[in-house]
Each structure stands twice: as structure tokens, then as C-alpha cells.
PDB file of C-alpha atoms in Angstrom:
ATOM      1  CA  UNK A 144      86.517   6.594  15.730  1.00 48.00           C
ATOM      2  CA  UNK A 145      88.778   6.041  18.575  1.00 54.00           C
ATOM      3  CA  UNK A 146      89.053   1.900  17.693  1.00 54.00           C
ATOM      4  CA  UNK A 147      90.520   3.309  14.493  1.00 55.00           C
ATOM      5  CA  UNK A 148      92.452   5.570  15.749  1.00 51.00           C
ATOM      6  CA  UNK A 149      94.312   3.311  18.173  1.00 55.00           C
ATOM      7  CA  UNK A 150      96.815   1.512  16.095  1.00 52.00           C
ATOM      8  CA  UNK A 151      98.350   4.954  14.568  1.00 60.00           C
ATOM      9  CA  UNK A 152      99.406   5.799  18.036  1.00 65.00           C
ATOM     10  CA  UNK A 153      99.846   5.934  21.670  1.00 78.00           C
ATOM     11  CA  UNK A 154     100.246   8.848  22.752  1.00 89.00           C
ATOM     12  CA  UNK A 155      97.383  10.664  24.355  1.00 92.00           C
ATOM     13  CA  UNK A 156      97.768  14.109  22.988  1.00 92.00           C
ATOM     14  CA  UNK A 157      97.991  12.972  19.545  1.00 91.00           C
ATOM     15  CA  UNK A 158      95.199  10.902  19.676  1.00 91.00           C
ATOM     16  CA  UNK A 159      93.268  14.033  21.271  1.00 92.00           C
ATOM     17  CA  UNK A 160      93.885  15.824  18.047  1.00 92.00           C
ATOM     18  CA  UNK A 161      93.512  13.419  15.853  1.00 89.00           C
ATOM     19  CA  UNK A 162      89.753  12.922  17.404  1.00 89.00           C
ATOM     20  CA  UNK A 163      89.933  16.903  17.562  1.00 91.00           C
ATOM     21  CA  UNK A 164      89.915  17.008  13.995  1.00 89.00           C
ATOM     22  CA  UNK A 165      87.285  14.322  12.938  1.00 85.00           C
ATOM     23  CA  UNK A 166      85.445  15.857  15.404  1.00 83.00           C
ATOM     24  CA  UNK A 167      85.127  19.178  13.622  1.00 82.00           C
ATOM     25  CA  UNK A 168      84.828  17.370   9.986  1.00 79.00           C
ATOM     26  CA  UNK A 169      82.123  15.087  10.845  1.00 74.00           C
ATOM     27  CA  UNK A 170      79.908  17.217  13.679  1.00 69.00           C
ATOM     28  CA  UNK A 171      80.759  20.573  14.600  1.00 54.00           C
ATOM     29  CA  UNK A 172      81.222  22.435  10.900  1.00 56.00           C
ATOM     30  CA  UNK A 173      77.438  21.606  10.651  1.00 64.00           C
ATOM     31  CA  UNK A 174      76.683  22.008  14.206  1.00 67.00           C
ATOM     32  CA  UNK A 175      77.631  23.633  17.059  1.00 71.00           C
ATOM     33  CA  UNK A 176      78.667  20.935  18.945  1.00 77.00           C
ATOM     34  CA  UNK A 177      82.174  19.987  21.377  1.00 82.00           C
ATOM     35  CA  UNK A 178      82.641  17.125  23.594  1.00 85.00           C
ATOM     36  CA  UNK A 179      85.046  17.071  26.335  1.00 88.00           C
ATOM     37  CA  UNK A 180      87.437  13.815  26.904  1.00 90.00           C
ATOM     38  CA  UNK A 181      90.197  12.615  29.083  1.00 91.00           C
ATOM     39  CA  UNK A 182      92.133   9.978  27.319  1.00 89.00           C
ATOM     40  CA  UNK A 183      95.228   8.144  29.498  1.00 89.00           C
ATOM     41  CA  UNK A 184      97.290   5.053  29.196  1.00 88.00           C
ATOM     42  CA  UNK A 185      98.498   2.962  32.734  1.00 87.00           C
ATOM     43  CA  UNK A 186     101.758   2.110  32.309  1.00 88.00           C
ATOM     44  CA  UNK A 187     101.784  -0.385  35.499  1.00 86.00           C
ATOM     45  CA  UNK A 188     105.115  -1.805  35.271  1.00 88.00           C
ATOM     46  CA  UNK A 189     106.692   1.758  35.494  1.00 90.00           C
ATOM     47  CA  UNK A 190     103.683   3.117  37.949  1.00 89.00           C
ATOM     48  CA  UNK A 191     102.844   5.900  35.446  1.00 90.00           C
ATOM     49  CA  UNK A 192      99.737   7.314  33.891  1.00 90.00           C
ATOM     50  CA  UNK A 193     100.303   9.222  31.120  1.00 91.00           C
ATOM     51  CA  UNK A 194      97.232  11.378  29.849  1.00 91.00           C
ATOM     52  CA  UNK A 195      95.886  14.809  27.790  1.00 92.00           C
ATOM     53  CA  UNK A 196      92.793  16.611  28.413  1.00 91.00           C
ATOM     54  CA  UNK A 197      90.344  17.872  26.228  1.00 92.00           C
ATOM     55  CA  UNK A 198      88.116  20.286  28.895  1.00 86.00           C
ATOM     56  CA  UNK A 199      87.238  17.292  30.756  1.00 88.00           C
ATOM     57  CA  UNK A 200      87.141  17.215  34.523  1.00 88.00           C
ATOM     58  CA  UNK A 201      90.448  15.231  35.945  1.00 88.00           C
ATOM     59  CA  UNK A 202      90.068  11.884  37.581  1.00 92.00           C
ATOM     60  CA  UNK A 203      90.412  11.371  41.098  1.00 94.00           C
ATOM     61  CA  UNK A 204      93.465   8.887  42.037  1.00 92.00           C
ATOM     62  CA  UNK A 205      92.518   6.729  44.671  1.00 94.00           C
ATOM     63  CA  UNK A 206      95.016   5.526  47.613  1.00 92.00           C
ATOM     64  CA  UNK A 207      93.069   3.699  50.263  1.00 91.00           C
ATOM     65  CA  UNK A 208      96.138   2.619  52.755  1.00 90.00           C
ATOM     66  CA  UNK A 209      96.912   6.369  52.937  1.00 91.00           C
ATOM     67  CA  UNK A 210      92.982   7.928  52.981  1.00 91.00           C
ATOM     68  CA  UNK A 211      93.591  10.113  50.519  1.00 91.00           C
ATOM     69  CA  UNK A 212      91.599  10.733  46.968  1.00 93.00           C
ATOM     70  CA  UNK A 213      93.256  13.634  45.318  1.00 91.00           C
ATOM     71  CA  UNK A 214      92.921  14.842  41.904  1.00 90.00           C
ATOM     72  CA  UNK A 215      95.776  14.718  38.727  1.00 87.00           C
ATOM     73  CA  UNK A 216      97.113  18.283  38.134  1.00 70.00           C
ATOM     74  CA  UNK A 217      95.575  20.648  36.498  1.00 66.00           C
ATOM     75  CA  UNK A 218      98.537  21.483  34.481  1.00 66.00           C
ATOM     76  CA  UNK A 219      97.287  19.975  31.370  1.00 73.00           C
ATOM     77  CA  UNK A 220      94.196  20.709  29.831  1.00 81.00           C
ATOM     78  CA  UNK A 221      93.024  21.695  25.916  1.00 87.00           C
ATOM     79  CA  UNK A 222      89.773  22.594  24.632  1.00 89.00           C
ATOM     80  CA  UNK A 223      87.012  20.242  24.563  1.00 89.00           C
ATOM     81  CA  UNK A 224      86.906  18.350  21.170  1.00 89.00           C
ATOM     82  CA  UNK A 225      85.621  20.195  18.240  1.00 86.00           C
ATOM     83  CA  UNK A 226      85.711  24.129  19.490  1.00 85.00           C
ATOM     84  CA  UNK A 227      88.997  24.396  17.226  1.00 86.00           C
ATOM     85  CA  UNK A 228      90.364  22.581  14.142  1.00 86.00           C
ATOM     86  CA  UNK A 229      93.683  23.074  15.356  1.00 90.00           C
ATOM     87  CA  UNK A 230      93.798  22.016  18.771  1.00 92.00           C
ATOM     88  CA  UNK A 231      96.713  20.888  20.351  1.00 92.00           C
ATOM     89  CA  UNK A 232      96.937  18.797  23.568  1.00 93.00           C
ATOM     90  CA  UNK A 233     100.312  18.193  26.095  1.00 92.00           C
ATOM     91  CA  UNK A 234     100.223  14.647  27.287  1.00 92.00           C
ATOM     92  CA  UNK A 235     101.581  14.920  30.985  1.00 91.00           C
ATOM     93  CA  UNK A 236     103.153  11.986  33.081  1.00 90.00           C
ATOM     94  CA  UNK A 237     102.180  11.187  36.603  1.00 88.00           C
ATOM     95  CA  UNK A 238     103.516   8.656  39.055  1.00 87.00           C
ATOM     96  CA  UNK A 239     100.898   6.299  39.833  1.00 85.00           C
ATOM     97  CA  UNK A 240     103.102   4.095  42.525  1.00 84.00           C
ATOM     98  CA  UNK A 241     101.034   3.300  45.793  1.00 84.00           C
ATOM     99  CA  UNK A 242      98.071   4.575  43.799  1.00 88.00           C
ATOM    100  CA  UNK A 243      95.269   1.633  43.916  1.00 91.00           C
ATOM    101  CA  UNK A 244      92.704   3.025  41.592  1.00 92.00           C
ATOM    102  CA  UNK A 245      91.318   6.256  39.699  1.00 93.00           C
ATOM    103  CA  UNK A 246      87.465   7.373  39.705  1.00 96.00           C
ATOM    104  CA  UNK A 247      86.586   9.247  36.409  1.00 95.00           C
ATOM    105  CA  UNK A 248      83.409  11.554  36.364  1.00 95.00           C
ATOM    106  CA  UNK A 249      81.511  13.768  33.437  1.00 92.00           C
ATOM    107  CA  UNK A 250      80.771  17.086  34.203  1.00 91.00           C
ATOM    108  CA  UNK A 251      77.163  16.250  34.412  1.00 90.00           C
ATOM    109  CA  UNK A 252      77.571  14.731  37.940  1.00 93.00           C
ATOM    110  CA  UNK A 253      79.173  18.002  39.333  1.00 93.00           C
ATOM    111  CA  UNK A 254      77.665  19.931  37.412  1.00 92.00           C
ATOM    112  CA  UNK A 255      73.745  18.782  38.705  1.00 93.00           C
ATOM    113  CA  UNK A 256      71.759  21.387  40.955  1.00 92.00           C
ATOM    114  CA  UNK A 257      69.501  20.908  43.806  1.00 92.00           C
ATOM    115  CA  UNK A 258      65.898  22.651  44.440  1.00 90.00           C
ATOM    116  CA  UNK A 259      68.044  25.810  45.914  1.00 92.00           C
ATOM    117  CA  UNK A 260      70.232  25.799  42.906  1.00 90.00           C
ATOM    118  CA  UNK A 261      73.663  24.776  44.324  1.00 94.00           C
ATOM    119  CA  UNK A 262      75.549  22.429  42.298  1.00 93.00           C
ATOM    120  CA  UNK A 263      76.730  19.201  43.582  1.00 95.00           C
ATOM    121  CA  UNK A 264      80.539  20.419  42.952  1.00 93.00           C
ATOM    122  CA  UNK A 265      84.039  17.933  42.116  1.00 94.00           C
ATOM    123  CA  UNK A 266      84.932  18.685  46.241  1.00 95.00           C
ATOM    124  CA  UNK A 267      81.433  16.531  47.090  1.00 96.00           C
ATOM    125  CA  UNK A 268      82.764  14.287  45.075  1.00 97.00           C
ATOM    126  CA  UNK A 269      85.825  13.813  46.463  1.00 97.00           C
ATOM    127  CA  UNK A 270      84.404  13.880  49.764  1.00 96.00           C
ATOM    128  CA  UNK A 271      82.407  11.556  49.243  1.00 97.00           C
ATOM    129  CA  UNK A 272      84.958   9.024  47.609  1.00 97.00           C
ATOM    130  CA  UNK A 273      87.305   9.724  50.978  1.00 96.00           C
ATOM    131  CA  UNK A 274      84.305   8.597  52.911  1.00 95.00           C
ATOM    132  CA  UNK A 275      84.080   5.245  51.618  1.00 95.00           C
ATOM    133  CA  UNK A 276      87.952   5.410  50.291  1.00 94.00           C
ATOM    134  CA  UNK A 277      88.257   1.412  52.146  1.00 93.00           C
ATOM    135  CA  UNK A 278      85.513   0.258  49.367  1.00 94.00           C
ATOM    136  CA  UNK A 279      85.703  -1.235  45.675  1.00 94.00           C
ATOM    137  CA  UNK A 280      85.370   0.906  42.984  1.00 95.00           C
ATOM    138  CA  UNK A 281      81.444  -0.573  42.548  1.00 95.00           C
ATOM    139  CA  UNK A 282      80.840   0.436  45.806  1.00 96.00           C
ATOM    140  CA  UNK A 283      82.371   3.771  45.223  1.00 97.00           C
ATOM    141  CA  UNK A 284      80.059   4.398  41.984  1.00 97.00           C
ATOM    142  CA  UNK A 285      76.865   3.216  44.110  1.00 97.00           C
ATOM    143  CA  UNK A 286      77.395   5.518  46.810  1.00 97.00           C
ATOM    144  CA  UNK A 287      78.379   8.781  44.341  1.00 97.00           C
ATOM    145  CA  UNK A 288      75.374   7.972  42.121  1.00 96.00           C
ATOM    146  CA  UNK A 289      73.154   7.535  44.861  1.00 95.00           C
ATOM    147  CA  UNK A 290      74.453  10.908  46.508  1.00 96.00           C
ATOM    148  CA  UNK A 291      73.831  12.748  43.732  1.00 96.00           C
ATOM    149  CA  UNK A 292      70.091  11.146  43.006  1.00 94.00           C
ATOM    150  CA  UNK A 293      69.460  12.490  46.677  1.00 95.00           C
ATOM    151  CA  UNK A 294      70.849  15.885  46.471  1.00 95.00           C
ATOM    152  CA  UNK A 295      69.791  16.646  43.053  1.00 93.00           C
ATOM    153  CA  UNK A 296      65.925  15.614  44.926  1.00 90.00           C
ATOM    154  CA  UNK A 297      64.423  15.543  41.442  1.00 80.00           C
ATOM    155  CA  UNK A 298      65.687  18.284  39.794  1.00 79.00           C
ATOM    156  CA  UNK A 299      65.960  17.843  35.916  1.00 79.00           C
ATOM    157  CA  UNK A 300      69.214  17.403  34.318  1.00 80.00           C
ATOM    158  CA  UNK A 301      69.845  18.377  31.011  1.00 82.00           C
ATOM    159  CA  UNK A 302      73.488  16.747  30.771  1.00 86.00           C
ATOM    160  CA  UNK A 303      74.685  12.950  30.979  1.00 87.00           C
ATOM    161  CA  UNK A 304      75.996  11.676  34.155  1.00 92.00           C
ATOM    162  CA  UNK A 305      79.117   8.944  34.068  1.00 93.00           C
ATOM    163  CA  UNK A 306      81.441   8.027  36.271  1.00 96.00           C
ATOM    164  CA  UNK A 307      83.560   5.293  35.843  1.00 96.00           C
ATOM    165  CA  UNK A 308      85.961   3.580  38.762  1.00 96.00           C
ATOM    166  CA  UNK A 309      88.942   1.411  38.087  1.00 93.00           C
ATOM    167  CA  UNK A 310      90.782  -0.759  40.787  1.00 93.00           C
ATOM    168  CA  UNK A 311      94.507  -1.440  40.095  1.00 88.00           C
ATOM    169  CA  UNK A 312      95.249  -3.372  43.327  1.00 76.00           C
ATOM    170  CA  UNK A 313      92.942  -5.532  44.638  1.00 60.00           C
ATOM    171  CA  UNK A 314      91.417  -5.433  48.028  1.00 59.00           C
ATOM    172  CA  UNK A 315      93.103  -6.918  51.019  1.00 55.00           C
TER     173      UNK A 315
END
């Protein structure tokens, strides 16, 4: 859907409810089904990252010389795909100078409990991606995934886990 859907435009939020609607014609009138997405375009040459939100959890931007793995604002986010026909989505700008990567996650790998119950939570996440901040983005997914294999000790999980890291600048 989304290959299609390219050409016609690039603008995040109007792609976002353009999937919005196919979404309800071809799953959710029959089912009752959403799906959340994040859907952004880099813009490197002007350091931006322009994105819209459909109830997914925002990516982490990653900036190693500085330490620091914060998450994009939470100033724009729609409903998850397919809960309304008429959706809308805001597409929101943010500079992405000095930035040298982002590290996307599902709710899945937050969302995941332990044998007590607690969920594994988008701050253990973070912490854990300040912890190895210096690394790839490979490395990064290795030690998240692994994290939340050992907290998790077992427990089922009824929901996908992704995460997904991309390096802009490449390691010194």
C-alpha cells in the first residue's frame, strides 16, 4: 500500500491518511483491527526530519558526541490507523543537526512484562541506548533485544517486537 502511495506525495500526514483510509476499507470495517505507524522523511541537507504519528511510540534521536538519546516531541500524534475514517495527522518539523542517528521501537518492546508483571517501559529503553550511546546502531539493537529477552525471563508476549536503528553519521 505504502509503495503505491509514495509517488502521490511527500508529506507525512497525508500519507498517514491516505493509509488511514485504506486501512478502514480493506481491514477494519470487517474487523476490529488498527495499527499504529510513524512515518518521517530526513531531509539531510537542511538537518530536518519531518514526520506524523499515527499512536505509535516516537523514535529516540541519537547524539553520541553529546551522550544524550532523547525522544521527538510529543506534540504530534493521531490515532493509530484504522480507529477512524477520518483521521487527520499534523506533520511536525524537527532539527536533526548534530543528530547522528534515530532508534525506532513498536510498542511491543515496551510494552513486554516480566514474571512480577512490570513492563519493560520507553525510559529502559532509553537507558539502555545512553548506555551504549558510543556504539552502531547494530550494536544498539543487540543490546535492547537482548535486554528485553532477559527481563521479560520467558514471559509470553502476545504483541510483535521491532526496533529498527539508523546511523546518519558514521562512526569516528
Amino acid at each position: 500500500i505504502v509503495e503505491g502511495m509514495r509517488a502521490q506525495t511527500d508529506d507525512p500526514a497525508h500519507l498517514l491518511e491516505k493509509l488511514n483510509a485504506r486501512f478502514n476499507k480493506l481491514i477494519s470495517s470487517q474487523l476490529f483491527m488498527f495499527a499504529t505507524a510513524f512515518c518521517g522523511v530526513l531531509d539531510l541537507s537542511r538537518e530536518t526530519l519531518c514526520c506524523a504519528n499515527a499512536g505509535h511510540p516516537f523514535p529516540f534521536l541519537i547524539q553520541r558526541r553529546q551522550r544524550r538519546c532523547e525522544p521527538i516531541g510529543e506534540g504530534c500524534v493521531g490515532n493509530g490507523l484504522g480507529l477512524l475514517p477520518d483521521s487527520t495527522y499534523q506533520t511536525c518539523s524537527y532539527p536533526f543537526g548534530g543528530v547522528d542517528g534515530l532508534f525506532l521501537y513498536t510498542d511491543g518492546a515496551y510494552e513486554i512484562r516480566n514474571l512480577l508483571g512490570e513492563e519493560f517501559s520507553p525510559e529502559r529503553i532509553q537507558r539502555l541506548l545512553v548506555q551504549q550511546i558510543s556504539q552502531p546502531g547494530t550494536v544498539l539493537i543487540d543490546h535492547v533485544l537482548t535486554s528485553i529477552d532477559q527481563f521479560s525471563g520467558g514471559t509470553p508476549n502476545d504483541d510483535d517486537i521491532t526496533v529498527v536503528a539508523i546511523d546518519v553519521n558514521p562512526m569516528e
